[in-house]
Amino acid sequence: MTISIRFLLACVALMTSGLLITLSGCSNSEASSSTAGSITPRQFADGVHAVMMADRTVYATHVVTNLKKQDAPVTADEYWQDTENAIPLPAQMFRMGAELVDENPEAGFTYALRSKWPLNEQHKAKTDFEKEALDFISDNPGDNFYGEEELGGKKFFVAVYPDRAVAEACWSCHNDHPSRGEDYPDFAKDDVMGGVLVRVPM
Amino acid sequence: MWFACLGINLLIGVFYSVALIAPASSVKSAWLPGKTTHGHYQIELDCNACHDPSKSEDSMNASDVMQDACIRCHGDQLKDVDTHPAKKFNDPTNAELLATLDAQNCLSCHAEHVPHQTLSMGLTMPADYCWHCHKEISDSRPSHRGMAFDSCATAGCHNYHDNSALYEKFLDDHFGQPDHLSLATVPERDTTSGLSGSEISNTLWPMPASKINDADHPKSMQVDTTLLRDWAETSHAAAGVQCSHCHLPDSNGQESVTWSDHVPMETCGQCHERQVDTFIEGKHGMRLAVGLSPMTPARARLPMNHDAAHRELNCNACHNDHRFDTQFAATDACLQCHADDHSLAHVNSPHGELWRDEVLQKRVSGTGVSCATCHMPRLTDDGGVWVNHDQSANLRPNEKMAREVCLNCHGLEYALSALADEDLVRNGFDAEPSKRIESVQMARKWFLDRSTKRRKKP
C-alpha cells in the first residue's frame, strides 16, 4: 500500500502552521503539488511524527518552560479553560491537535499519546498491541515500534515512537504530580515517558 | 357485502395514503408509531422534521438521516460543552466499547416513539449506561466505591453531555460558599447590547428618538391614544423605531406595501435576532422553527389554564401591546398559561416575594426572581448581557441552571441540592433542600488528598 507524497507534504505544512482545517488550501500549494512519487505507510508515519514532535518540543521547551522561568502570571494548567491566566498543558495541547486531525475527514490517519505511567487514564495502553509497543520502546531506547493491528474489523498500520522528556517542565511536573502512582519512575532528561502512536488505516 | 368490504378497505387505504403525503397536520397522527417524548411532541406531526432524507446527504441511511436531524437542532447547543462528543470515540481502540454501546449515535440513548422505555431527559437506555465504560472508576476515585450503577447521572453528580457546572475543579472552586450570598443579584440587562440582526447592522442606527407626534402611521388611520402613548414612552420610540418599521416591515419607502396590524416574528428578528433564534430553539417556538403553526397551551402536556388554551405563542404572546413591558413578560405572561404546581407556587415562594418587592421598587433591580430570571437567563458574552429566550436550554437537565443562574445568589452546593430535590422544585423552592448533594465536598477532599500527595519542592 502506498500513500501519496503530496498528502504527506500537505499534512506537514498544515501541522507546522497549526492550521489543520485548511487542508485543502495547503494541498493546492506549489510545494504540495509536486509529483515526487509515493511513500510507504511507515515513511508517512515517520514524517507526520517528525512534525508533531517538533511542535511538541517547541511548546514544552520555549513556551511552558519559558513561562515558568520568567515567573509569568500565565501558567500551564490542567483546568485551563476555567482558570484565569492559564494555557493548556503540553499533553493537552497534543491531544487537542490529535482531535482536530481526527475531525478532518481528509487527514487519513490518527495519532495519540500513550504511556505505561499515564497521569490521565485516557493515555494508558488500550490494546495488547499498544502494551507490547510501550514495553518495546521502553526496553529499547531509541527504537521505534512498527506493526499492524486489526480493530473493529479494520486493519491499521501502527507506528509507536518514544515520547521523551525534552524539557525540564515535563519531568518536574510528572515527577511531582499527585496523580502519579507509587510505582512510577522518576523521570530525567531524555527518559522515555511514553509513546506517540500514529495509526494509518490500510 | 363484498363491495362494502372493498369500499371500507379502499377508504382506509386512501386515508393512510393521504396522511402519508399530506403536509404536517393532525392527519399525520395516523402514522405515529408511538407517543413521542416531551421534547419532541410539539413537532411530531411534522414527520419530515426528523425523517426527511432530502435534508441530509444522499448517501445517508434512515438512521443517519435521523441522527442528522438531531444535530441540526442540538448540535450548537452541545458545541464546546459536550463531554461525550461523538468524535471522542473515533479512536479505533474504542471499537469494542462502541459495540456494547454506540455512543456516536444519538439514537442509541434517545430513541423516539417508545414511551414504555423512555426515562427523564428522553433517555431510552437503562440508567446504568455509565457503568459499561466506567466500571473501573473506583480505582481512580475510591470515593465512588459502592455507589449504585444507576446513580451517576442524578442531579448534582454527572451529566453525560454537559458537566460545566459539575466537574471537579468547578465544584472545588465553589466549595465553602454560603447558601445565600451576601450580594445576590442577576446581571443588569443591557437592551442596546442585546440587539442584533439585519436592521442593527444598518448604518442608519442608532437613530434619533421619536416623540408621540412623530408617529408615522397613515394619517387616515384611527390610532388608540393609549397605544400611541405606550409606544412613545418606551424603548422603541426612544430608539427611533417608527410605526412603519414594524407594520410596514418591507416598505423601504415604497407606498405599495400594505399596512399590517400583525407583526411577524421575522420582523422582530431584524433587531432582536438572538432572542428570536433562541425562542425557536425552545419548546415555546420549536413549532415555528419547522414551519408549523405556533404552539398553544391546548397542545401542551403540562397543566395549563383552560381559558388560555388557544393563545398562540409568538413574540406578542409575552411582549404584548405597545409597551412591551418586560416585567410583565417575566412572570405575569407565563402565568397567563402555565398552571402546574411549580408555576403556581412561585407567587408565594421566597423567590416570588423578592420579585414582587423588585416590581414595587422596594428592592433594587436584579434582586427579584421572576420566572424569566431562571428560565430565560441573562447571559453575558462579548456583546454584553442579553436574554436567552430558549426557556428549555438550562433544563437539559436542570443542573445546567446552577451555573447560569443560581450561582448569582446561592452557593453551588446549595443550588445543586435544591435542583436535585424534586419536591422543592415542585413547590417553588419554598424550603431548604431536604438532602445535601455531596459532590462539592467530595471534590474538595479529592483536591486536598492530591495536594498531600504532591511532592514538596526542595
PDB file of N, CA and C in Angstrom, chain B residues 169-238:
ATOM      1  N   LYS B 169     -13.041  20.634  39.240  1.00  0.00           N
ATOM      2  CA  LYS B 169     -12.411  21.930  39.529  1.00  0.00           C
ATOM      3  C   LYS B 169     -13.487  22.978  39.834  1.00  0.00           C
ATOM      4  N   PHE B 170     -14.569  22.948  39.086  1.00  0.00           N
ATOM      5  CA  PHE B 170     -15.648  23.915  39.309  1.00  0.00           C
ATOM      6  C   PHE B 170     -16.271  23.689  40.687  1.00  0.00           C
ATOM      7  N   LEU B 171     -16.462  22.430  41.033  1.00  0.00           N
ATOM      8  CA  LEU B 171     -17.023  22.107  42.350  1.00  0.00           C
ATOM      9  C   LEU B 171     -16.089  22.614  43.441  1.00  0.00           C
ATOM     10  N   ASP B 172     -14.795  22.339  43.279  1.00  0.00           N
ATOM     11  CA  ASP B 172     -13.831  22.734  44.308  1.00  0.00           C
ATOM     12  C   ASP B 172     -13.726  24.254  44.415  1.00  0.00           C
ATOM     13  N   ASP B 173     -13.761  24.925  43.277  1.00  0.00           N
ATOM     14  CA  ASP B 173     -13.683  26.390  43.292  1.00  0.00           C
ATOM     15  C   ASP B 173     -14.845  27.012  44.075  1.00  0.00           C
ATOM     16  N   HIS B 174     -15.952  26.303  44.160  1.00  0.00           N
ATOM     17  CA  HIS B 174     -17.131  26.845  44.833  1.00  0.00           C
ATOM     18  C   HIS B 174     -17.387  26.183  46.178  1.00  0.00           C
ATOM     19  N   PHE B 175     -16.366  25.496  46.676  1.00  0.00           N
ATOM     20  CA  PHE B 175     -16.507  24.864  47.995  1.00  0.00           C
ATOM     21  C   PHE B 175     -16.588  25.946  49.086  1.00  0.00           C
ATOM     22  N   GLY B 176     -17.393  25.693  50.080  1.00  0.00           N
ATOM     23  CA  GLY B 176     -17.446  26.580  51.238  1.00  0.00           C
ATOM     24  C   GLY B 176     -18.275  27.830  51.046  1.00  0.00           C
ATOM     25  N   GLN B 177     -18.939  27.947  49.918  1.00  0.00           N
ATOM     26  CA  GLN B 177     -19.790  29.134  49.724  1.00  0.00           C
ATOM     27  C   GLN B 177     -20.996  29.076  50.660  1.00  0.00           C
ATOM     28  N   PRO B 178     -21.423  30.225  51.154  1.00  0.00           N
ATOM     29  CA  PRO B 178     -22.660  30.221  51.955  1.00  0.00           C
ATOM     30  C   PRO B 178     -23.864  29.873  51.086  1.00  0.00           C
ATOM     31  N   ASP B 179     -24.910  29.387  51.724  1.00  0.00           N
ATOM     32  CA  ASP B 179     -26.122  29.045  50.964  1.00  0.00           C
ATOM     33  C   ASP B 179     -26.690  30.263  50.255  1.00  0.00           C
ATOM     34  N   HIS B 180     -26.705  31.373  50.973  1.00  0.00           N
ATOM     35  CA  HIS B 180     -27.252  32.615  50.398  1.00  0.00           C
ATOM     36  C   HIS B 180     -26.127  33.648  50.354  1.00  0.00           C
ATOM     37  N   LEU B 181     -25.764  34.073  49.163  1.00  0.00           N
ATOM     38  CA  LEU B 181     -24.662  35.024  49.027  1.00  0.00           C
ATOM     39  C   LEU B 181     -25.094  36.399  49.518  1.00  0.00           C
ATOM     40  N   SER B 182     -24.141  37.138  50.081  1.00  0.00           N
ATOM     41  CA  SER B 182     -24.497  38.455  50.618  1.00  0.00           C
ATOM     42  C   SER B 182     -24.860  39.413  49.477  1.00  0.00           C
ATOM     43  N   LEU B 183     -24.174  39.266  48.340  1.00  0.00           N
ATOM     44  CA  LEU B 183     -24.507  40.091  47.188  1.00  0.00           C
ATOM     45  C   LEU B 183     -25.282  39.210  46.208  1.00  0.00           C
ATOM     46  N   ALA B 184     -26.587  39.269  46.276  1.00  0.00           N
ATOM     47  CA  ALA B 184     -27.422  38.379  45.462  1.00  0.00           C
ATOM     48  C   ALA B 184     -28.154  39.187  44.407  1.00  0.00           C
ATOM     49  N   THR B 185     -27.629  39.152  43.217  1.00  0.00           N
ATOM     50  CA  THR B 185     -28.266  39.914  42.131  1.00  0.00           C
ATOM     51  C   THR B 185     -27.883  39.313  40.782  1.00  0.00           C
ATOM     52  N   VAL B 186     -28.809  39.394  39.829  1.00  0.00           N
ATOM     53  CA  VAL B 186     -28.511  38.890  38.485  1.00  0.00           C
ATOM     54  C   VAL B 186     -27.908  40.025  37.656  1.00  0.00           C
ATOM     55  N   PRO B 187     -27.205  39.692  36.581  1.00  0.00           N
ATOM     56  CA  PRO B 187     -26.601  40.756  35.750  1.00  0.00           C
ATOM     57  C   PRO B 187     -27.668  41.735  35.249  1.00  0.00           C
ATOM     58  N   GLU B 188     -27.290  42.993  35.203  1.00  0.00           N
ATOM     59  CA  GLU B 188     -28.214  44.021  34.709  1.00  0.00           C
ATOM     60  C   GLU B 188     -28.385  43.870  33.205  1.00  0.00           C
ATOM     61  N   ARG B 189     -29.623  43.849  32.759  1.00  0.00           N
ATOM     62  CA  ARG B 189     -29.903  43.691  31.343  1.00  0.00           C
ATOM     63  C   ARG B 189     -29.483  44.947  30.572  1.00  0.00           C
ATOM     64  N   ASP B 190     -28.889  44.746  29.429  1.00  0.00           N
ATOM     65  CA  ASP B 190     -28.437  45.875  28.621  1.00  0.00           C
ATOM     66  C   ASP B 190     -29.139  45.780  27.264  1.00  0.00           C
ATOM     67  N   THR B 191     -30.214  46.538  27.129  1.00  0.00           N
ATOM     68  CA  THR B 191     -31.044  46.429  25.928  1.00  0.00           C
ATOM     69  C   THR B 191     -30.250  46.668  24.658  1.00  0.00           C
ATOM     70  N   THR B 192     -29.395  47.650  24.682  1.00  0.00           N
ATOM     71  CA  THR B 192     -28.663  48.003  23.463  1.00  0.00           C
ATOM     72  C   THR B 192     -27.733  46.890  23.023  1.00  0.00           C
ATOM     73  N   SER B 193     -26.955  46.342  23.975  1.00  0.00           N
ATOM     74  CA  SER B 193     -26.008  45.302  23.576  1.00  0.00           C
ATOM     75  C   SER B 193     -26.726  44.001  23.255  1.00  0.00           C
ATOM     76  N   GLY B 194     -27.990  43.901  23.683  1.00  0.00           N
ATOM     77  CA  GLY B 194     -28.742  42.688  23.377  1.00  0.00           C
ATOM     78  C   GLY B 194     -29.296  42.663  21.975  1.00  0.00           C
ATOM     79  N   LEU B 195     -29.127  43.770  21.261  1.00  0.00           N
ATOM     80  CA  LEU B 195     -29.685  43.849  19.901  1.00  0.00           C
ATOM     81  C   LEU B 195     -28.735  43.256  18.866  1.00  0.00           C
ATOM     82  N   SER B 196     -29.319  42.639  17.874  1.00  0.00           N
ATOM     83  CA  SER B 196     -28.546  42.146  16.734  1.00  0.00           C
ATOM     84  C   SER B 196     -29.531  41.865  15.605  1.00  0.00           C
ATOM     85  N   GLY B 197     -29.011  41.771  14.393  1.00  0.00           N
ATOM     86  CA  GLY B 197     -29.900  41.496  13.257  1.00  0.00           C
ATOM     87  C   GLY B 197     -29.645  42.440  12.112  1.00  0.00           C
ATOM     88  N   SER B 198     -30.363  42.233  11.023  1.00  0.00           N
ATOM     89  CA  SER B 198     -30.095  42.972   9.797  1.00  0.00           C
ATOM     90  C   SER B 198     -30.287  44.473   9.959  1.00  0.00           C
ATOM     91  N   GLU B 199     -31.307  44.885  10.723  1.00  0.00           N
ATOM     92  CA  GLU B 199     -31.563  46.320  10.891  1.00  0.00           C
ATOM     93  C   GLU B 199     -30.510  46.979  11.770  1.00  0.00           C
ATOM     94  N   ILE B 200     -29.981  46.200  12.725  1.00  0.00           N
ATOM     95  CA  ILE B 200     -28.976  46.762  13.631  1.00  0.00           C
ATOM     96  C   ILE B 200     -27.672  47.017  12.885  1.00  0.00           C
ATOM     97  N   SER B 201     -27.398  46.150  11.900  1.00  0.00           N
ATOM     98  CA  SER B 201     -26.174  46.380  11.140  1.00  0.00           C
ATOM     99  C   SER B 201     -26.352  47.495  10.104  1.00  0.00           C
ATOM    100  N   ASN B 202     -27.608  47.973   9.974  1.00  0.00           N
ATOM    101  CA  ASN B 202     -27.892  49.088   9.076  1.00  0.00           C
ATOM    102  C   ASN B 202     -27.172  50.336   9.589  1.00  0.00           C
ATOM    103  N   THR B 203     -26.538  51.049   8.698  1.00  0.00           N
ATOM    104  CA  THR B 203     -25.727  52.194   9.124  1.00  0.00           C
ATOM    105  C   THR B 203     -26.555  53.353   9.670  1.00  0.00           C
ATOM    106  N   LEU B 204     -27.896  53.289   9.485  1.00  0.00           N
ATOM    107  CA  LEU B 204     -28.730  54.383   9.997  1.00  0.00           C
ATOM    108  C   LEU B 204     -28.825  54.355  11.526  1.00  0.00           C
ATOM    109  N   TRP B 205     -28.506  53.220  12.132  1.00  0.00           N
ATOM    110  CA  TRP B 205     -28.629  53.108  13.587  1.00  0.00           C
ATOM    111  C   TRP B 205     -27.393  53.625  14.263  1.00  0.00           C
ATOM    112  N   PRO B 206     -27.507  54.184  15.483  1.00  0.00           N
ATOM    113  CA  PRO B 206     -28.777  54.481  16.153  1.00  0.00           C
ATOM    114  C   PRO B 206     -29.443  55.709  15.551  1.00  0.00           C
ATOM    115  N   MET B 207     -30.747  55.761  15.670  1.00  0.00           N
ATOM    116  CA  MET B 207     -31.494  56.882  15.104  1.00  0.00           C
ATOM    117  C   MET B 207     -31.983  57.805  16.217  1.00  0.00           C
ATOM    118  N   PRO B 208     -32.295  59.040  15.895  1.00  0.00           N
ATOM    119  CA  PRO B 208     -32.799  59.965  16.913  1.00  0.00           C
ATOM    120  C   PRO B 208     -34.109  59.464  17.511  1.00  0.00           C
ATOM    121  N   ALA B 209     -34.335  59.805  18.769  1.00  0.00           N
ATOM    122  CA  ALA B 209     -35.567  59.371  19.440  1.00  0.00           C
ATOM    123  C   ALA B 209     -36.789  60.008  18.766  1.00  0.00           C
ATOM    124  N   SER B 210     -37.901  59.262  18.773  1.00  0.00           N
ATOM    125  CA  SER B 210     -39.153  59.777  18.207  1.00  0.00           C
ATOM    126  C   SER B 210     -40.074  60.217  19.333  1.00  0.00           C
ATOM    127  N   LYS B 211     -40.864  61.243  19.058  1.00  0.00           N
ATOM    128  CA  LYS B 211     -41.860  61.687  20.030  1.00  0.00           C
ATOM    129  C   LYS B 211     -43.239  61.301  19.518  1.00  0.00           C
ATOM    130  N   ILE B 212     -44.220  61.454  20.394  1.00  0.00           N
ATOM    131  CA  ILE B 212     -45.557  60.947  20.065  1.00  0.00           C
ATOM    132  C   ILE B 212     -46.109  61.544  18.767  1.00  0.00           C
ATOM    133  N   ASN B 213     -45.754  62.803  18.522  1.00  0.00           N
ATOM    134  CA  ASN B 213     -46.269  63.430  17.304  1.00  0.00           C
ATOM    135  C   ASN B 213     -45.511  63.021  16.042  1.00  0.00           C
ATOM    136  N   ASP B 214     -44.397  62.295  16.254  1.00  0.00           N
ATOM    137  CA  ASP B 214     -43.615  61.858  15.094  1.00  0.00           C
ATOM    138  C   ASP B 214     -44.142  60.564  14.498  1.00  0.00           C
ATOM    139  N   ALA B 215     -45.063  59.910  15.196  1.00  0.00           N
ATOM    140  CA  ALA B 215     -45.527  58.589  14.747  1.00  0.00           C
ATOM    141  C   ALA B 215     -45.928  58.631  13.282  1.00  0.00           C
ATOM    142  N   ASP B 216     -45.393  57.691  12.487  1.00  0.00           N
ATOM    143  CA  ASP B 216     -45.578  57.772  11.030  1.00  0.00           C
ATOM    144  C   ASP B 216     -46.662  56.819  10.516  1.00  0.00           C
ATOM    145  N   HIS B 217     -47.622  56.485  11.365  1.00  0.00           N
ATOM    146  CA  HIS B 217     -48.725  55.658  10.866  1.00  0.00           C
ATOM    147  C   HIS B 217     -49.518  56.467   9.836  1.00  0.00           C
ATOM    148  N   PRO B 218     -50.251  55.767   8.929  1.00  0.00           N
ATOM    149  CA  PRO B 218     -51.037  56.511   7.931  1.00  0.00           C
ATOM    150  C   PRO B 218     -51.999  57.490   8.610  1.00  0.00           C
ATOM    151  N   LYS B 219     -52.037  58.689   8.133  1.00  0.00           N
ATOM    152  CA  LYS B 219     -52.835  59.726   8.784  1.00  0.00           C
ATOM    153  C   LYS B 219     -54.326  59.384   8.767  1.00  0.00           C
ATOM    154  N   SER B 220     -54.695  58.563   7.796  1.00  0.00           N
ATOM    155  CA  SER B 220     -56.113  58.195   7.711  1.00  0.00           C
ATOM    156  C   SER B 220     -56.501  57.181   8.786  1.00  0.00           C
ATOM    157  N   MET B 221     -55.507  56.628   9.460  1.00  0.00           N
ATOM    158  CA  MET B 221     -55.763  55.540  10.412  1.00  0.00           C
ATOM    159  C   MET B 221     -56.135  56.082  11.791  1.00  0.00           C
ATOM    160  N   GLN B 222     -57.167  55.508  12.380  1.00  0.00           N
ATOM    161  CA  GLN B 222     -57.545  55.865  13.748  1.00  0.00           C
ATOM    162  C   GLN B 222     -56.671  55.057  14.708  1.00  0.00           C
ATOM    163  N   VAL B 223     -55.873  55.745  15.504  1.00  0.00           N
ATOM    164  CA  VAL B 223     -54.971  55.017  16.414  1.00  0.00           C
ATOM    165  C   VAL B 223     -55.343  55.313  17.857  1.00  0.00           C
ATOM    166  N   ASP B 224     -55.442  54.280  18.629  1.00  0.00           N
ATOM    167  CA  ASP B 224     -55.764  54.392  20.047  1.00  0.00           C
ATOM    168  C   ASP B 224     -54.694  55.231  20.751  1.00  0.00           C
ATOM    169  N   THR B 225     -55.102  56.206  21.528  1.00  0.00           N
ATOM    170  CA  THR B 225     -54.126  57.107  22.155  1.00  0.00           C
ATOM    171  C   THR B 225     -53.287  56.385  23.216  1.00  0.00           C
ATOM    172  N   THR B 226     -53.885  55.399  23.897  1.00  0.00           N
ATOM    173  CA  THR B 226     -53.123  54.635  24.890  1.00  0.00           C
ATOM    174  C   THR B 226     -51.986  53.885  24.203  1.00  0.00           C
ATOM    175  N   LEU B 227     -52.336  53.335  23.065  1.00  0.00           N
ATOM    176  CA  LEU B 227     -51.346  52.585  22.287  1.00  0.00           C
ATOM    177  C   LEU B 227     -50.206  53.502  21.840  1.00  0.00           C
ATOM    178  N   LEU B 228     -50.570  54.668  21.376  1.00  0.00           N
ATOM    179  CA  LEU B 228     -49.548  55.629  20.935  1.00  0.00           C
ATOM    180  C   LEU B 228     -48.662  56.065  22.101  1.00  0.00           C
ATOM    181  N   ARG B 229     -49.313  56.304  23.245  1.00  0.00           N
ATOM    182  CA  ARG B 229     -48.552  56.742  24.419  1.00  0.00           C
ATOM    183  C   ARG B 229     -47.607  55.625  24.892  1.00  0.00           C
ATOM    184  N   ASP B 230     -48.112  54.387  24.864  1.00  0.00           N
ATOM    185  CA  ASP B 230     -47.257  53.261  25.246  1.00  0.00           C
ATOM    186  C   ASP B 230     -46.001  53.222  24.381  1.00  0.00           C
ATOM    187  N   TRP B 231     -46.199  53.410  23.098  1.00  0.00           N
ATOM    188  CA  TRP B 231     -45.050  53.400  22.178  1.00  0.00           C
ATOM    189  C   TRP B 231     -44.107  54.567  22.482  1.00  0.00           C
ATOM    190  N   ALA B 232     -44.689  55.751  22.652  1.00  0.00           N
ATOM    191  CA  ALA B 232     -43.879  56.964  22.791  1.00  0.00           C
ATOM    192  C   ALA B 232     -43.062  56.977  24.081  1.00  0.00           C
ATOM    193  N   GLU B 233     -43.552  56.281  25.109  1.00  0.00           N
ATOM    194  CA  GLU B 233     -42.884  56.327  26.416  1.00  0.00           C
ATOM    195  C   GLU B 233     -41.883  55.199  26.621  1.00  0.00           C
ATOM    196  N   THR B 234     -41.728  54.345  25.634  1.00  0.00           N
ATOM    197  CA  THR B 234     -40.866  53.178  25.842  1.00  0.00           C
ATOM    198  C   THR B 234     -39.733  53.103  24.827  1.00  0.00           C
ATOM    199  N   SER B 235     -39.013  51.995  24.888  1.00  0.00           N
ATOM    200  CA  SER B 235     -37.710  51.883  24.200  1.00  0.00           C
ATOM    201  C   SER B 235     -37.781  52.069  22.696  1.00  0.00           C
ATOM    202  N   HIS B 236     -38.849  51.582  22.086  1.00  0.00           N
ATOM    203  CA  HIS B 236     -38.895  51.671  20.628  1.00  0.00           C
ATOM    204  C   HIS B 236     -38.870  53.115  20.151  1.00  0.00           C
ATOM    205  N   ALA B 237     -39.683  53.949  20.744  1.00  0.00           N
ATOM    206  CA  ALA B 237     -39.674  55.361  20.345  1.00  0.00           C
ATOM    207  C   ALA B 237     -38.339  56.007  20.703  1.00  0.00           C
ATOM    208  N   ALA B 238     -37.807  55.623  21.866  1.00  0.00           N
ATOM    209  CA  ALA B 238     -36.522  56.199  22.292  1.00  0.00           C
ATOM    210  C   ALA B 238     -35.404  55.847  21.313  1.00  0.00           C
TER     211      ALA B 238
END
